[in-house]
Coordinates of C-alpha atoms and ligand atoms in Angstrom, one line a residue:
M1 CA -17.1 14.5 14.4
R2 CA -13.8 15.3 15.3
A3 CA -11.5 16.5 12.4
A4 CA -8.1 18.0 11.5
T5 CA -9.2 21.7 10.9
I6 CA -7.2 24.6 8.8
R7 CA -7.4 27.6 11.0
E8 CA -4.6 30.3 9.7
G9 CA -2.1 28.1 8.7
E10 CA -2.1 25.8 11.7
I11 CA -3.7 22.5 11.9
L12 CA -6.2 22.1 15.0
I13 CA -8.6 19.5 16.2
E14 CA -12.2 20.6 15.9
E15 CA -15.3 19.6 16.2
H16 CA -18.0 19.5 12.9
P17 CA -21.2 18.4 12.0
D18 CA -21.5 14.9 10.8
P19 CA -21.7 14.5 6.9
V20 CA -24.2 13.3 5.5
A21 CA -24.5 10.9 2.2
G22 CA -26.1 12.3 -1.1
S23 CA -27.4 10.4 -4.0
E24 CA -24.9 7.4 -4.8
E25 CA -22.3 8.6 -1.7
V26 CA -21.4 6.8 1.2
V27 CA -20.4 7.9 4.7
V28 CA -17.2 6.1 5.8
Q29 CA -15.9 5.9 9.5
V30 CA -12.5 6.8 8.9
H31 CA -9.5 4.1 10.0
A32 CA -6.3 6.0 8.3
A33 CA -5.7 9.1 6.4
A34 CA -2.5 9.6 5.0
L35 CA -1.0 13.0 4.3
N36 CA -0.1 14.3 0.8
G37 CA 2.1 17.4 -0.5
A38 CA -0.9 18.9 -1.4
D39 CA -2.4 19.3 2.4
M40 CA 0.8 20.9 2.9
M41 CA 0.4 23.3 0.1
Q42 CA -3.7 23.6 1.6
R43 CA -2.7 24.3 4.7
R44 CA -0.7 27.6 4.0
G45 CA -3.7 29.0 1.9
L46 CA -2.1 28.0 -1.9
Y47 CA -4.1 25.0 -2.9
P48 CA -7.8 25.3 -2.2
A49 CA -9.7 22.1 -2.3
P50 CA -12.2 21.6 -5.5
A51 CA -15.8 23.0 -4.9
G52 CA -18.0 20.4 -3.6
S53 CA -15.3 19.6 -0.7
P54 CA -14.8 20.8 2.7
Q55 CA -12.5 23.9 2.6
D56 CA -11.0 23.7 6.2
I57 CA -10.9 19.7 6.6
P58 CA -7.6 18.5 4.6
G59 CA -7.1 14.6 3.6
M60 CA -7.4 13.2 0.3
E61 CA -6.9 9.7 0.7
F62 CA -8.4 7.1 3.3
A63 CA -9.2 3.9 4.5
G64 CA -12.3 2.7 6.6
E65 CA -15.7 1.2 7.0
V66 CA -18.8 2.4 5.2
I67 CA -21.4 3.3 7.8
A68 CA -24.2 4.6 6.0
L69 CA -25.4 4.7 1.7
G70 CA -26.9 7.6 0.1
A71 CA -30.0 7.1 -2.3
G72 CA -28.7 4.9 -5.2
A73 CA -25.6 3.6 -3.9
L74 CA -25.1 0.2 -4.6
R75 CA -21.2 -0.5 -4.9
F76 CA -21.0 -1.5 -1.1
G77 CA -22.7 -2.3 1.7
V78 CA -22.7 -1.0 5.6
G79 CA -19.3 -3.0 7.4
D80 CA -17.4 -2.8 3.6
R81 CA -13.9 -1.7 4.1
V82 CA -13.2 0.7 1.2
M83 CA -10.5 3.4 0.8
G84 CA -10.5 6.0 -2.2
I85 CA -9.4 9.6 -3.0
V86 CA -11.3 12.8 -2.2
G87 CA -10.6 16.3 -3.1
G88 CA -10.6 17.0 0.9
G89 CA -12.1 15.9 4.2
A90 CA -10.3 12.6 4.7
Q91 CA -8.5 13.8 8.2
A92 CA -11.5 13.5 10.0
E93 CA -13.7 10.8 11.9
L94 CA -16.3 10.4 8.9
V95 CA -16.2 11.4 5.2
V96 CA -18.4 11.4 2.4
A97 CA -17.4 10.0 -0.9
H98 CA -19.5 9.1 -4.2
E99 CA -19.0 5.3 -4.5
R100 CA -17.4 5.4 -7.8
V101 CA -14.2 6.6 -6.3
L102 CA -13.9 3.8 -3.6
M103 CA -12.0 0.7 -4.2
A104 CA -12.3 -2.2 -1.8
V105 CA -9.4 -2.6 0.5
P106 CA -7.4 -5.9 -0.7
E107 CA -7.6 -8.8 1.8
G108 CA -4.7 -8.9 4.4
L109 CA -3.9 -5.0 4.0
D110 CA -3.9 -3.1 7.5
W111 CA -5.7 0.0 7.9
Q112 CA -2.7 2.0 7.8
A113 CA -1.2 0.5 4.7
A114 CA -4.9 1.3 3.1
G115 CA -4.8 4.7 4.4
G116 CA -1.9 5.6 2.5
L117 CA -2.6 3.9 -0.8
P118 CA -5.1 5.0 -3.0
E119 CA -3.3 9.0 -3.8
V120 CA 0.0 7.4 -4.5
F121 CA -0.3 4.2 -6.0
T122 CA -3.2 5.9 -8.3
T123 CA -1.0 9.0 -9.3
A124 CA 2.3 6.5 -9.9
H125 CA -0.3 4.2 -12.4
D126 CA -1.6 6.8 -14.1
A127 CA 1.5 8.8 -14.9
L128 CA 3.5 5.7 -15.8
F129 CA 1.3 3.3 -17.7
T130 CA -1.4 5.7 -19.1
Q131 CA 0.3 8.9 -19.7
A132 CA 3.7 7.7 -20.5
E133 CA 2.9 4.6 -22.0
L134 CA 5.9 2.5 -19.6
R135 CA 6.2 -1.0 -21.3
P136 CA 7.9 -4.2 -20.0
G137 CA 11.7 -4.0 -20.7
E138 CA 12.1 -0.4 -20.8
R139 CA 14.3 2.1 -18.2
L140 CA 12.5 4.2 -16.1
L141 CA 13.8 6.8 -13.5
V142 CA 12.0 7.8 -11.1
H143 CA 13.2 11.5 -9.1
G144 CA 12.2 11.6 -5.2
G145 CA 11.9 8.1 -5.0
A146 CA 11.6 7.5 -1.4
G147 CA 8.5 9.7 -1.1
G148 CA 4.9 8.2 -1.5
V149 CA 4.1 8.7 -5.1
G150 CA 8.2 7.4 -5.7
T151 CA 8.1 4.2 -3.6
A152 CA 4.8 3.0 -5.4
A153 CA 5.9 3.9 -8.9
I154 CA 9.2 2.0 -8.2
Q155 CA 7.2 -1.1 -7.4
L156 CA 4.8 -0.9 -10.0
A157 CA 7.1 -0.3 -12.8
R158 CA 9.2 -3.1 -11.0
A159 CA 6.0 -5.4 -11.6
A160 CA 5.3 -4.6 -15.0
G161 CA 8.9 -5.7 -16.1
A162 CA 10.6 -2.2 -16.4
S163 CA 14.0 -1.5 -15.3
V164 CA 14.3 1.2 -12.7
T165 CA 16.5 3.6 -11.5
A166 CA 15.7 6.2 -8.5
S167 CA 17.5 9.1 -7.9
V168 CA 17.1 9.6 -3.8
R169 CA 18.8 12.6 -2.0
N170 CA 18.8 11.0 1.4
E171 CA 21.6 8.8 2.0
A172 CA 20.2 6.9 4.8
L173 CA 17.3 5.7 2.6
R174 CA 19.0 4.6 -0.4
E175 CA 19.6 0.8 0.6
Q176 CA 15.7 0.7 1.8
V177 CA 14.8 2.2 -1.7
G178 CA 17.1 -0.2 -3.7
A179 CA 15.0 -3.2 -1.9
L180 CA 11.9 -1.8 -3.4
G181 CA 13.4 -2.7 -6.7
A182 CA 15.5 0.1 -8.0
S183 CA 18.8 1.1 -8.7
V184 CA 19.4 4.1 -6.7
I185 CA 21.6 7.0 -7.6
A186 CA 22.0 10.5 -5.9
P187 CA 20.8 13.3 -8.1
E188 CA 23.8 15.0 -8.6
G189 CA 24.9 14.5 -12.1
F190 CA 22.0 11.6 -12.6
A191 CA 21.8 12.0 -17.0
E192 CA 25.0 9.8 -16.6
H193 CA 23.1 6.8 -15.6
G194 CA 20.9 7.1 -18.6
P195 CA 19.4 6.9 -21.3
F196 CA 16.0 6.3 -20.1
D197 CA 12.8 5.6 -22.0
V198 CA 10.7 7.3 -19.4
I199 CA 11.4 10.0 -16.4
L200 CA 8.8 10.4 -13.5
E201 CA 9.8 14.1 -12.4
L202 CA 8.2 14.6 -8.6
V203 CA 11.1 17.2 -7.9
G204 CA 10.1 19.8 -10.7
A205 CA 12.1 22.3 -12.4
P206 CA 15.6 21.6 -11.2
N207 CA 15.8 18.5 -13.2
M208 CA 14.2 19.5 -16.8
A209 CA 17.4 20.4 -18.5
E210 CA 19.1 17.3 -17.7
N211 CA 16.2 15.4 -17.7
L212 CA 16.2 15.9 -21.8
Q213 CA 19.8 14.7 -22.0
A214 CA 19.2 11.7 -20.3
L215 CA 16.1 10.8 -22.5
D216 CA 16.6 8.4 -24.9
T217 CA 15.0 9.0 -28.6
G218 CA 11.2 8.8 -28.2
G219 CA 11.4 8.9 -24.6
R220 CA 8.9 10.4 -22.1
I221 CA 8.9 12.7 -19.0
A222 CA 5.9 12.7 -16.8
V223 CA 5.6 15.7 -14.6
I224 CA 3.9 15.3 -11.5
G225 CA 5.3 17.0 -8.9
V226 CA 7.0 20.4 -8.7
G227 CA 8.2 21.0 -4.9
G228 CA 11.6 21.9 -6.1
G229 CA 10.7 24.1 -8.3
A230 CA 8.2 25.2 -11.2
K231 CA 9.9 26.9 -13.7
S232 CA 12.8 26.2 -15.8
E233 CA 14.2 26.7 -19.4
I234 CA 14.9 23.6 -21.6
N235 CA 16.2 22.9 -25.3
L236 CA 13.5 22.4 -27.3
L237 CA 15.7 21.6 -30.1
A238 CA 16.5 18.6 -27.9
L239 CA 13.0 17.8 -27.7
M240 CA 12.4 17.7 -31.0
G241 CA 15.8 15.8 -32.0
K242 CA 14.9 13.2 -29.5
R243 CA 10.8 13.2 -30.6
A244 CA 10.2 13.3 -27.0
R245 CA 7.2 14.3 -25.0
I246 CA 6.8 16.2 -21.8
H247 CA 3.6 15.3 -19.9
G248 CA 1.7 17.1 -16.9
S249 CA -1.1 15.9 -14.9
T250 CA -2.8 16.5 -11.6
L251 CA -5.7 14.1 -10.4
R252 CA -7.6 16.3 -7.7
A253 CA -9.0 18.5 -10.1
R254 CA -10.7 15.8 -12.7
P255 CA -14.4 15.5 -12.9
L256 CA -15.9 12.2 -11.1
E257 CA -15.8 10.3 -15.0
E258 CA -12.4 10.6 -14.8
K259 CA -11.7 9.6 -11.3
A260 CA -14.0 6.5 -11.8
L261 CA -12.2 5.5 -14.3
V262 CA -8.8 5.6 -12.8
A263 CA -10.0 4.0 -9.8
R264 CA -11.4 1.4 -12.1
R265 CA -7.8 0.8 -13.4
V266 CA -6.2 0.5 -10.1
E267 CA -8.9 -2.1 -9.3
R268 CA -8.3 -4.3 -12.2
E269 CA -4.5 -3.7 -12.5
V270 CA -3.0 -2.6 -8.9
L271 CA -5.1 -4.4 -6.2
P272 CA -4.3 -7.7 -7.0
L273 CA -0.6 -7.4 -7.2
F274 CA -1.6 -6.2 -3.3
E275 CA -3.4 -9.3 -3.2
A276 CA -0.5 -11.9 -4.4
G277 CA 1.8 -9.7 -1.7
E278 CA 3.8 -8.3 -4.5
L279 CA 3.5 -4.6 -3.5
R280 CA 3.4 -2.7 -0.2
V281 CA 2.8 0.6 1.0
P282 CA 5.6 1.8 2.8
V283 CA 4.5 3.5 6.2
A284 CA 7.4 6.4 8.0
E285 CA 5.3 7.2 10.9
T286 CA 1.5 7.2 12.2
F287 CA 0.0 9.8 14.5
P288 CA -3.0 9.7 16.2
L289 CA -5.7 12.7 14.8
D290 CA -5.1 14.5 18.3
Q291 CA -1.5 14.7 16.8
A292 CA -2.2 15.7 13.4
A293 CA -0.4 18.9 13.6
A294 CA 2.9 16.6 14.7
A295 CA 2.0 14.5 11.8
Y296 CA 2.4 17.7 9.2
A297 CA 5.6 18.8 11.0
R298 CA 7.0 14.9 10.3
F299 CA 5.8 15.3 6.3
A300 CA 7.2 19.0 6.2
A301 CA 10.5 17.9 7.5
G302 CA 10.8 15.2 4.5
G303 CA 13.7 13.0 4.9
K304 CA 10.8 9.8 5.1
L305 CA 10.3 6.6 3.3
G306 CA 7.2 6.5 1.8
K307 CA 3.8 7.8 3.8
I308 CA 3.0 9.6 6.9
V309 CA -0.6 8.0 8.1
I310 CA -3.1 9.5 10.7
V311 CA -4.7 6.6 12.2
L312 CA -8.3 6.5 14.1
Ligands
LIG1 N1 0.1 15.5 -10.0 C1 -0.5 14.7 -9.1 O1 -1.8 14.4 -9.4 C2 0.2 14.6 -8.0 C3 -0.2 13.6 -7.2 C4 0.4 13.3 -5.6 C5 1.5 13.8 -5.5 N2 2.1 15.2 -6.5 C6 3.1 15.7 -6.1 O2 4.3 14.7 -6.2 C7 5.5 15.3 -5.2 C8 5.7 13.7 -5.0 O3 4.5 13.1 -4.2 P1 4.7 12.3 -2.7 O4 3.7 12.1 -2.6 O5 6.0 11.2 -3.1 O6 5.8 13.5 -1.6 P2 6.9 13.1 -0.7 O7 6.2 11.6 0.0 O8 7.3 14.2 0.0 O9 8.1 12.4 -1.6 C9 8.9 13.5 -2.4 C10 10.1 12.9 -2.4 O10 10.9 14.0 -3.2 C11 12.4 14.5 -2.7 N3 12.5 16.1 -3.0 C12 12.1 16.8 -2.7 N4 12.6 18.1 -2.9 C13 13.8 17.5 -3.4 C14 14.9 17.9 -4.2 N5 14.7 19.5 -4.3 N6 15.9 17.6 -4.3 C15 16.0 15.9 -4.3 N7 14.8 15.5 -3.8 C16 13.9 16.3 -3.7 C17 12.0 14.4 -1.1 O11 13.3 14.1 -0.2 P3 13.1 14.5 1.0 O12 12.1 13.8 1.7 O13 15.0 14.6 1.3 O14 13.0 16.0 1.0 C18 11.1 13.0 -1.2 O15 11.5 12.0 -1.1 C19 4.9 16.2 -4.4 O16 5.2 17.5 -5.1 C20 3.5 16.1 -4.6 O17 2.7 17.4 -4.0 C21 1.3 15.5 -7.3

């Protein structure tokens, strides 16, 4: 099979042996695989794939068609449309995944949207509802609102009855982010728009001190992205005084059991909203596999709404 391949910090297209399904795994013919910040870091040698995943083929989320079943794989049949998250290896013609991390593609969702759904909607749902325990009527602030996770989080929170504010630095995208259901603000001076019950931090350290000011008593901060920096100084007295919580998380390093539970929650609580037409995956641009390097350059350039997707 052909696959995007990391060679000395560059993305090339190379031939690899076809992957084979192990016990309870399936082989999927990939139709779409989206890019994520983690791929950018992996390409630079800063974020190796977990053990058991291909180290040189990037790609953590995909959608495609089941073409072969490993021993004991029962959840799907050959020809089923599936999507999911893997530790790596998705930006390829074929990928192997454990059947428990796969989800059926909702009726009516096209390949490019399905290929850009799993990582960001799972991350946003897990951070907002499982970790930060966002409730209907609460006020949410999403930093980095125009990106993949941000656009997912805004829609999920709105659908759950929260009121959503999003900070977006690219002025040209503010109207489109607003159309997803958020009041959109510039990042500068965001605390003036508070207080907030929950803050989803997708940018990182530069916001943390002001996040504490912007938080209401009992507020929660979910730290999910640190592209803007990882180290910051915060006032612990303010954290105590507000009886606030700061929570951090990653998905990639979790054991299979936890990944499967998270996927079941997304199946129950998110996919029906796609079927009802209440959610969408904003796709900024698609690239064929042959132009994977250009897809990486586009992602790295920023200033996009939603996802960059490789289509096969
Ligand atoms: N912990 C996890 O499990 C997990 C899972 C998925 C993603 N992540 C991380 O979460 C972050 C968001 O993911 P994503 O897929 O949404 O990425 P994305 O599509 O690249 O979106 C990031 C957004 O943040 C904005 N942004 C970046 N740096 C900024 C800064 N210094 N000031 C203001 N805005 C800034 C970007 O604006 P521009 O377009 O203008 O640059 C973009 O709109 C990434 O760091 C990613 O690695 C973590």
